[in-house]
PDB file of C-alpha atoms in Angstrom:
ATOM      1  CA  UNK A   2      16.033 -24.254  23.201  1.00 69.00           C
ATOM      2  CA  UNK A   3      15.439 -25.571  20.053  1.00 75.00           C
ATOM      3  CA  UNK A   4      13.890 -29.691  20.818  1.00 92.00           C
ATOM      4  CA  UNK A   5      17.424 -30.402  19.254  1.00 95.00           C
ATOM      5  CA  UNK A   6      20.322 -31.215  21.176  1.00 96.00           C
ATOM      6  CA  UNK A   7      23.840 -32.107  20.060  1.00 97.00           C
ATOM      7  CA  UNK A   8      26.590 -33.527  22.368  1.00 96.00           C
ATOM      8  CA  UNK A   9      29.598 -32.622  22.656  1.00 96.00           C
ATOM      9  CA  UNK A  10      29.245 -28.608  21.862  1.00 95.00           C
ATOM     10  CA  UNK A  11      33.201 -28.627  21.225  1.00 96.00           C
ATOM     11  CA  UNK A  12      35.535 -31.569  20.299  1.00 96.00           C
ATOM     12  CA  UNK A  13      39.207 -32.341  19.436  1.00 95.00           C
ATOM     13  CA  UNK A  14      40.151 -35.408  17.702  1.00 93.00           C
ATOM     14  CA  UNK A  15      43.804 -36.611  16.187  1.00 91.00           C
ATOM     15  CA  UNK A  16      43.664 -37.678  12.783  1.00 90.00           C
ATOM     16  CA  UNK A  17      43.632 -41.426  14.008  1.00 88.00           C
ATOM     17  CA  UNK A  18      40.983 -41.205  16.705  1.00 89.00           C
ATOM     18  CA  UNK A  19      37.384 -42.476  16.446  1.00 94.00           C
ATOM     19  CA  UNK A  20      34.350 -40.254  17.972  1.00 95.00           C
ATOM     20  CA  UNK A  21      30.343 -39.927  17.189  1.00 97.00           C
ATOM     21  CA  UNK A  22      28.966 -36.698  17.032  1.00 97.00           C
ATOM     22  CA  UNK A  23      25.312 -37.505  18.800  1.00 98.00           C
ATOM     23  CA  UNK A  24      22.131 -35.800  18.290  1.00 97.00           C
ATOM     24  CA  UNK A  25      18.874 -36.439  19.808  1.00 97.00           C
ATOM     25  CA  UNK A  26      15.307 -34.545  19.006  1.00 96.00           C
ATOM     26  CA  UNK A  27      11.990 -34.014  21.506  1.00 93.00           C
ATOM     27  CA  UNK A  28       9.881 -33.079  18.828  1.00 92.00           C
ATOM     28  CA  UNK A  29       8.564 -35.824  16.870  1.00 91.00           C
ATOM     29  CA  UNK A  30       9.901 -35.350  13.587  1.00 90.00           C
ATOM     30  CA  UNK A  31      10.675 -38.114  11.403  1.00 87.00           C
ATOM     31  CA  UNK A  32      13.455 -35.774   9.006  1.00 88.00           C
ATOM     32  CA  UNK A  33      16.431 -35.364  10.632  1.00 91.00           C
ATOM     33  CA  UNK A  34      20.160 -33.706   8.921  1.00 92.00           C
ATOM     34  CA  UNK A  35      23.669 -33.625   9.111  1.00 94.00           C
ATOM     35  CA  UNK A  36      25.018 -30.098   7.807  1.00 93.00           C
ATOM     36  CA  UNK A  37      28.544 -28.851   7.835  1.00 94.00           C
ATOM     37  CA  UNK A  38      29.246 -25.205   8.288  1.00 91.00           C
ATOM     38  CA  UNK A  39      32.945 -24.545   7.083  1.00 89.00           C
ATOM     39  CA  UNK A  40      34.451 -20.724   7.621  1.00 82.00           C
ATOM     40  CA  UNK A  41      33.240 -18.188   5.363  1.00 76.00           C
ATOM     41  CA  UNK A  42      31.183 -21.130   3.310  1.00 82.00           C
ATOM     42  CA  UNK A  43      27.415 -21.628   3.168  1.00 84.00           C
ATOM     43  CA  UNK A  44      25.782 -24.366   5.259  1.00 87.00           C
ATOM     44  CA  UNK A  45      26.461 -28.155   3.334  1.00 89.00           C
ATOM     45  CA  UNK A  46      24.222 -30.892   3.582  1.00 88.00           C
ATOM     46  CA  UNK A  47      25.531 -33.873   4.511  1.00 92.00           C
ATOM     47  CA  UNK A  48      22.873 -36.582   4.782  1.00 91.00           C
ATOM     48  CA  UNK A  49      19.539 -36.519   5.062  1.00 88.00           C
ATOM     49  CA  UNK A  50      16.970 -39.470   7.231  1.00 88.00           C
ATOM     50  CA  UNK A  51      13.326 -39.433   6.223  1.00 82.00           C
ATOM     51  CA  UNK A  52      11.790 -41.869   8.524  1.00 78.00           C
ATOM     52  CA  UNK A  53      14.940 -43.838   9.681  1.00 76.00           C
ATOM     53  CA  UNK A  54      15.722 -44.288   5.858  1.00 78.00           C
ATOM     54  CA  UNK A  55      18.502 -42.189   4.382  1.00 78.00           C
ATOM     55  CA  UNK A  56      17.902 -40.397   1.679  1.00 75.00           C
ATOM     56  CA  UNK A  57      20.357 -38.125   0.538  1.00 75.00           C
ATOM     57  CA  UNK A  58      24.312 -39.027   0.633  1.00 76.00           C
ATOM     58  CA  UNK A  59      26.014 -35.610  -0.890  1.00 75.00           C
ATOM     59  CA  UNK A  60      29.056 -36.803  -1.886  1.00 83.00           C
ATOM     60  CA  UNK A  61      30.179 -36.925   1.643  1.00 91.00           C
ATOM     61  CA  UNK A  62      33.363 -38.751   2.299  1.00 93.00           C
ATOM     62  CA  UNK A  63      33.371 -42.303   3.494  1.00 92.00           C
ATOM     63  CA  UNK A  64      35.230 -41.170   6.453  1.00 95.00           C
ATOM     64  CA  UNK A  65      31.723 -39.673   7.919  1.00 96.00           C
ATOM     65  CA  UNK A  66      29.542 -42.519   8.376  1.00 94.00           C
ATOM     66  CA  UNK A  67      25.681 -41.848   9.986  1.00 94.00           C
ATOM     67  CA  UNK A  68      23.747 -43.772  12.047  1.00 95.00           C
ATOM     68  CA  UNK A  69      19.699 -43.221  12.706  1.00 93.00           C
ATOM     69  CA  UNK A  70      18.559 -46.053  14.707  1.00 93.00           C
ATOM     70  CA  UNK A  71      14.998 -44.506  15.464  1.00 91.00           C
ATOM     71  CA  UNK A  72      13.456 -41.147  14.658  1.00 88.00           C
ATOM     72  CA  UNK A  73      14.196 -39.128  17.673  1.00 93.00           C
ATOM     73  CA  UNK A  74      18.097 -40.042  17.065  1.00 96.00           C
ATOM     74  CA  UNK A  75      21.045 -39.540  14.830  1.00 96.00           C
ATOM     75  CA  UNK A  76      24.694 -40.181  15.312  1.00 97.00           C
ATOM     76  CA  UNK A  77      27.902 -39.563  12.973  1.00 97.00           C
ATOM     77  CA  UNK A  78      30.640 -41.503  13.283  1.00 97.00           C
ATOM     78  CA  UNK A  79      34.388 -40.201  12.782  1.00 96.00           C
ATOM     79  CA  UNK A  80      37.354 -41.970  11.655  1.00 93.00           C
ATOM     80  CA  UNK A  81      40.467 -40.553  10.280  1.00 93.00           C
ATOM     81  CA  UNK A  82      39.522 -37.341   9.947  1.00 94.00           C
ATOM     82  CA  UNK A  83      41.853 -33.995   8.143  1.00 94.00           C
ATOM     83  CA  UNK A  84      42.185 -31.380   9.753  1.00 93.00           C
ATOM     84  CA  UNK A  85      40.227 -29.376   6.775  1.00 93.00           C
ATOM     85  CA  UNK A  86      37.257 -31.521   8.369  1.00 95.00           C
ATOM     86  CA  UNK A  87      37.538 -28.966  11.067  1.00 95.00           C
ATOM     87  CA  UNK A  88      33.943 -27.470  10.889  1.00 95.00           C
ATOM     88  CA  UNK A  89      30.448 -26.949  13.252  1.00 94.00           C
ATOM     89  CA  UNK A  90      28.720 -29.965  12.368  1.00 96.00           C
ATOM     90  CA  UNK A  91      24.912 -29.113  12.633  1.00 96.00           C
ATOM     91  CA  UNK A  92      22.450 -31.264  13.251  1.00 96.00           C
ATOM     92  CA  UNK A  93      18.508 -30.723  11.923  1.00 93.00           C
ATOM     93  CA  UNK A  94      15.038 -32.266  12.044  1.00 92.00           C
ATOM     94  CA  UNK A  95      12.020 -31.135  10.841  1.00 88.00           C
ATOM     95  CA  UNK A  96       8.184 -32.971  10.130  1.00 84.00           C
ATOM     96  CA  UNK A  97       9.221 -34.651   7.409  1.00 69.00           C
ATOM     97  CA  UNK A  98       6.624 -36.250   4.625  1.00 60.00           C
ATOM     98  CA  UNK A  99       5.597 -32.581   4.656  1.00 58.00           C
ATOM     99  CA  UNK A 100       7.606 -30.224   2.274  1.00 55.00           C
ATOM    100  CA  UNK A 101       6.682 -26.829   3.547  1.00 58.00           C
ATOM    101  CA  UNK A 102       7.989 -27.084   7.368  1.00 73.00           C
ATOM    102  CA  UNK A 103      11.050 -25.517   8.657  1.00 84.00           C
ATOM    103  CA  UNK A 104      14.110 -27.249  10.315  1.00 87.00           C
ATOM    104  CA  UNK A 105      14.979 -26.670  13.343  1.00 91.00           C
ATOM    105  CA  UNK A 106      18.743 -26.822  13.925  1.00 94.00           C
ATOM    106  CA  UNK A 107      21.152 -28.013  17.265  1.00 95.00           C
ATOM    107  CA  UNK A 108      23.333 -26.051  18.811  1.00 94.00           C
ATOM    108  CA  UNK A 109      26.592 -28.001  16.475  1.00 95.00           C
ATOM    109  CA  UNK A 110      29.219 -29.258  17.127  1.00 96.00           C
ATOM    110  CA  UNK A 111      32.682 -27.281  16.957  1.00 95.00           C
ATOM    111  CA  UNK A 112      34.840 -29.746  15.781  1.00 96.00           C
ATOM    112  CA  UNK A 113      38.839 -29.341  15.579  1.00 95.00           C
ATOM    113  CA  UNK A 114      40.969 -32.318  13.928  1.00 95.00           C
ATOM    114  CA  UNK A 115      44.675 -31.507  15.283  1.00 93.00           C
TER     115      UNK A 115
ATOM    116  CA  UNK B  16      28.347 -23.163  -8.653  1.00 71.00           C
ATOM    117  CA  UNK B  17      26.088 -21.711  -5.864  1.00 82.00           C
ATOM    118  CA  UNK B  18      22.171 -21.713  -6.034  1.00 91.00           C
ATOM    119  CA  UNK B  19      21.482 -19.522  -3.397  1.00 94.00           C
ATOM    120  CA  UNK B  20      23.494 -16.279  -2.850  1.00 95.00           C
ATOM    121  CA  UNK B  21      24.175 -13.733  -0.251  1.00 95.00           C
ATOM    122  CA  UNK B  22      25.926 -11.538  -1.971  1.00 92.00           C
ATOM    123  CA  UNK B  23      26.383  -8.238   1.090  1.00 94.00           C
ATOM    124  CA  UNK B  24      29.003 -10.589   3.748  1.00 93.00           C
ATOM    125  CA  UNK B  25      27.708  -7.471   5.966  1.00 96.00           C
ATOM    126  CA  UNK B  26      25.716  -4.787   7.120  1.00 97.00           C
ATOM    127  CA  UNK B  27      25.502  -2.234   9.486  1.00 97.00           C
ATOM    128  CA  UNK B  28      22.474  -0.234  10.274  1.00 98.00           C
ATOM    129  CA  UNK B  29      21.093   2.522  13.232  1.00 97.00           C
ATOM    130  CA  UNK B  30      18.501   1.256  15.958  1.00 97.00           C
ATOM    131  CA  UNK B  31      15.211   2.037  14.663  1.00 97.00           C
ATOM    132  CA  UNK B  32      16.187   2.066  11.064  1.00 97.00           C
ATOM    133  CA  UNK B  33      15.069  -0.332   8.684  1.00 98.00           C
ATOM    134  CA  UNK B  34      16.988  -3.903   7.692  1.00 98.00           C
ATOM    135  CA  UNK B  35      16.854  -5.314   3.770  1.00 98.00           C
ATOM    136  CA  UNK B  36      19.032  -8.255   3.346  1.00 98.00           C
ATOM    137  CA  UNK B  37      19.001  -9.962   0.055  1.00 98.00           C
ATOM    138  CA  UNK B  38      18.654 -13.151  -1.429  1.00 97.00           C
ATOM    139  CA  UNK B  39      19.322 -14.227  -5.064  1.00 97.00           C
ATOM    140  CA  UNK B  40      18.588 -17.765  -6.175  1.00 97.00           C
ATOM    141  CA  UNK B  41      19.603 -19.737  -9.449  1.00 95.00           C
ATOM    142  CA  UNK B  42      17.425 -23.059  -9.764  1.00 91.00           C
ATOM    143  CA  UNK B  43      13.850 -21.857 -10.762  1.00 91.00           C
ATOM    144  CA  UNK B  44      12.464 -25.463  -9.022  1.00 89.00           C
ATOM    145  CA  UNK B  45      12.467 -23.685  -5.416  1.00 91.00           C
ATOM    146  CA  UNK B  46       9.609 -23.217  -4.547  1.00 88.00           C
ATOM    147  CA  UNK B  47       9.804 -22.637  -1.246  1.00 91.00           C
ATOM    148  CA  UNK B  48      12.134 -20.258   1.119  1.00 94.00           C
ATOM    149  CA  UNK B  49      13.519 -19.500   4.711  1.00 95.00           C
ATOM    150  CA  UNK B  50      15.185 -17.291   6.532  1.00 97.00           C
ATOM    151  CA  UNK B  51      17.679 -18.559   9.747  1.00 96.00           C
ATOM    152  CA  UNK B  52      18.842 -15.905  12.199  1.00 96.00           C
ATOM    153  CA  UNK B  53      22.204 -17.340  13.934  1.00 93.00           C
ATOM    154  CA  UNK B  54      23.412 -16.128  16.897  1.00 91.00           C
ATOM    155  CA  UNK B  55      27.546 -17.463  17.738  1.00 84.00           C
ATOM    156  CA  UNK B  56      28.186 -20.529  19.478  1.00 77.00           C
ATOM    157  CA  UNK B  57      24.475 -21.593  18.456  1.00 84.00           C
ATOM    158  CA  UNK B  58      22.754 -23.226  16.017  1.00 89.00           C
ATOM    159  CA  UNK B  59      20.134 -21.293  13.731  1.00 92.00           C
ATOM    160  CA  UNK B  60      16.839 -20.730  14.162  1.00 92.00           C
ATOM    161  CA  UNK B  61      13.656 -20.244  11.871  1.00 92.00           C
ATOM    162  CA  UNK B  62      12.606 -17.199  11.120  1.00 95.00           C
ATOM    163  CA  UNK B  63       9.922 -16.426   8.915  1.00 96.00           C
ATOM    164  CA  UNK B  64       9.337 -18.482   5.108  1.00 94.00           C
ATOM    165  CA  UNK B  65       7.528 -17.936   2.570  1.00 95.00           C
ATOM    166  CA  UNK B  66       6.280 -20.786  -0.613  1.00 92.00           C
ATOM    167  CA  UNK B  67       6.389 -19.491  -4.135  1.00 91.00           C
ATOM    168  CA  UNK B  68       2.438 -18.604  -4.463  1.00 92.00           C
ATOM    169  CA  UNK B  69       3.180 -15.675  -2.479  1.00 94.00           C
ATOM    170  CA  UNK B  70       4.992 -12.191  -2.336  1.00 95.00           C
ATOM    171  CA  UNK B  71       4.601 -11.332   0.761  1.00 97.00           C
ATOM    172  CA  UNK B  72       4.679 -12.838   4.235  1.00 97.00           C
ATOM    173  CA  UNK B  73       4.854 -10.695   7.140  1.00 97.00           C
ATOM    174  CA  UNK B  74       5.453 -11.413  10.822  1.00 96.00           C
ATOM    175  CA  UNK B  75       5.811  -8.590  13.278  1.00 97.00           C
ATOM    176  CA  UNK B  76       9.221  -6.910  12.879  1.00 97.00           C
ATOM    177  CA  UNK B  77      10.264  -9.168  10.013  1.00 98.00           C
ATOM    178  CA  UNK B  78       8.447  -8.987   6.398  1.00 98.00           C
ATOM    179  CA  UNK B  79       9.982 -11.551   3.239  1.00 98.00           C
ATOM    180  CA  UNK B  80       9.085 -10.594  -0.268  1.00 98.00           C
ATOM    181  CA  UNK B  81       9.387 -12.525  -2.657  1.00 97.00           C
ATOM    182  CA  UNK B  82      10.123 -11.459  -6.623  1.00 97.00           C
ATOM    183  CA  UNK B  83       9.999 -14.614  -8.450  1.00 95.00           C
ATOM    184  CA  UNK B  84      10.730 -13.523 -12.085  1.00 95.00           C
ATOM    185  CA  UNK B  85      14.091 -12.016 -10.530  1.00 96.00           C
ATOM    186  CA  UNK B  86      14.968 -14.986  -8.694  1.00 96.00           C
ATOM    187  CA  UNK B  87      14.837 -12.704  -5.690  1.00 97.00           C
ATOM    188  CA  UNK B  88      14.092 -12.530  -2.092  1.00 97.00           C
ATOM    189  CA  UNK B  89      14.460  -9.719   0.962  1.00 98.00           C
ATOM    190  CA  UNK B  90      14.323 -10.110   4.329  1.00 98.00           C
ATOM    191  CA  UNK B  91      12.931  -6.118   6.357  1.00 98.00           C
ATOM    192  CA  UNK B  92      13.513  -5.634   9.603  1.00 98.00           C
ATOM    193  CA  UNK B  93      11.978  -3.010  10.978  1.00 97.00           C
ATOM    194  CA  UNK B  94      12.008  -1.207  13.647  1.00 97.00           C
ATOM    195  CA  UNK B  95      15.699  -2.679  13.838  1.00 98.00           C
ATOM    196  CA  UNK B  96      16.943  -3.848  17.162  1.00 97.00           C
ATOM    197  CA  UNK B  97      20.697  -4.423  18.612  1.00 96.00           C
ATOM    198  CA  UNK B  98      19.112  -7.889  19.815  1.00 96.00           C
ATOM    199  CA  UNK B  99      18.512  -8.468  15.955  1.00 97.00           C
ATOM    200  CA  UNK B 100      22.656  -8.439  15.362  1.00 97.00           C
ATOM    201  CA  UNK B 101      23.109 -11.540  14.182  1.00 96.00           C
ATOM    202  CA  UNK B 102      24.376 -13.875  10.519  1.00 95.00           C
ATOM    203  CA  UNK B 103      21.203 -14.277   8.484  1.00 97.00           C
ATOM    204  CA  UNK B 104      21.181 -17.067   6.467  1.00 95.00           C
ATOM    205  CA  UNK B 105      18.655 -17.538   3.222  1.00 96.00           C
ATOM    206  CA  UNK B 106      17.267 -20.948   2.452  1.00 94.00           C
ATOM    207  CA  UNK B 107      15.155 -22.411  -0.200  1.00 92.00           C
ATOM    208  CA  UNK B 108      13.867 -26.059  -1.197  1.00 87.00           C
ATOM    209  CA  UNK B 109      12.471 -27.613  -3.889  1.00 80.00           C
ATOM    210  CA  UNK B 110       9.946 -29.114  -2.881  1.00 71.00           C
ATOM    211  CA  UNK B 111       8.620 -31.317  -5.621  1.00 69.00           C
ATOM    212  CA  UNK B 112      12.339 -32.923  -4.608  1.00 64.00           C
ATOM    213  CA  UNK B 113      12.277 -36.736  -3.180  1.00 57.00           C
ATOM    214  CA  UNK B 114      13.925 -35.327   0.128  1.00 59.00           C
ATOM    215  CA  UNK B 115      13.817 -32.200   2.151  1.00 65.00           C
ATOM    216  CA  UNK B 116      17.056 -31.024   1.198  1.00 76.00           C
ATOM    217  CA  UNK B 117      17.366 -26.928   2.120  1.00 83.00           C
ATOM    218  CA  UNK B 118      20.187 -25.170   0.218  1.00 88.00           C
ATOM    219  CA  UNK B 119      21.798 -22.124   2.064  1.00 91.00           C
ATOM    220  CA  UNK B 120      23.635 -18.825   1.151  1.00 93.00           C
ATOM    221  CA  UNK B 121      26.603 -18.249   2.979  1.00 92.00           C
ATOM    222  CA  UNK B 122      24.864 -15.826   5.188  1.00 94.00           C
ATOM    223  CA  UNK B 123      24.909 -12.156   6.070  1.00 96.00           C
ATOM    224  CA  UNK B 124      26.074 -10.548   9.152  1.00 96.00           C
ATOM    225  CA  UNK B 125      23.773  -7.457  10.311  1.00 97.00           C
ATOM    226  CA  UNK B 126      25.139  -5.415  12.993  1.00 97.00           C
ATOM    227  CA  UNK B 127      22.330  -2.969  14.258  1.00 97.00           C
ATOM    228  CA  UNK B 128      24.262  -0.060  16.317  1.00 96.00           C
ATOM    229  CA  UNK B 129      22.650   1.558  19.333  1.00 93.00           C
TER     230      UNK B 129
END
């Protein structure tokens, strides 16, 4: 148990549908991530949220759209989704305002498009 | 073009024996490095870091050095332990950056064999 919890561990979504990818965070950190983790690929960053503000968009598509209402929470919303979009979609926090902290990762997200 | 690489997708080594897994890095701003242990169907989880003033971190089983003018990190494990089977992922951060971005290899897998 990591203080960082995703919901759902596994979904499947058409190409049409709409779903949010939710992640929540019990330990007071004020960074919080999006990465992707693709097969055989190295862990992307998607977004980054440094106190409730995002700071880093990496070239994600508009497609993926985040939402951080407060620290402790961070949702991404899906919308016509490929199926190469199929990916664990990991979710991170860490201290933030402090560079050398760790991250501390959710369980993901296994995420099929069919 | 990737900044961090991990370039053994493998290894395989006897209980007891001792664990390197390497790390090569491209951008000389990093300053600051991690290594993730993953486990399937979970997210990853800090292991040990280490910032650029250093060699040499050690923490029970697991010991990072840290060869700057190579652009080159190791992860030992030893005494290695079946329970330490697992994708090891390498991680670094500039941290004179605006955000907390981490940038990750794509991970090796060590199997340690009873």
């Amino acid at each position: 148990e990591t203080g960082v919890t995703q919901t759902p561990r596994h979904l499947v979504m058409g190409m049409t549908n709409k779903k949010s990818l939710k992640c929540e965070q019990h330990l007071g950190h004020n960074a919080m991530y999006w990465y992707k983790q693709s097969a055989k690929k190295p862990l992307e960053l998607m977004f980054v949220y440094n106190f409730k503000e995002q700071t880093e968009n990496n070239s994600v598509p508009s497609r993926f759209s985040p939402e951080c209402p407060n620290s402790s929470h961070l949702f991404l919303h899906l919308h016509t989704l490929q199926p190469e979009d199929s990916a664990l979609y990991l979710c991170a926090s860490s201290r933030g305002g402090e560079m050398n902290t760790e991250a501390f990762f959710g369980q993901g997200t296994r995420l099929t498009v069919v | 073009d990737q900044q961090v690489k991990q370039n053994s997708p493998s290894l395989s080594v006897q209980e007891g024996r001792i664990s390197i897994l390497n790390c090569d890095y491209t951008n000389s701003m990093f300053d600051y490095f991690l290594w993730y242990k993953k486990y399937p169907a979970e997210g990853p989880t800090f292991l040990i870091s280490i910032s650029s003033i250093k060699d040499k971190n050690e923490d029970g089983r697991f010991t990072v050095f840290l060869n700057k003018s190579a652009k080159h990190l190791s992860l030992h494990i030893v005494p290695s332990q079946p329970g330490d089977s697992a994708v090891y992922f390498c991680a670094a951060r500039d941290t004179g950056g605006s955000n907390y971005k981490l940038t990750f290899g794509k991970g090796t897998l060590l199997t340690v064999n009873p």
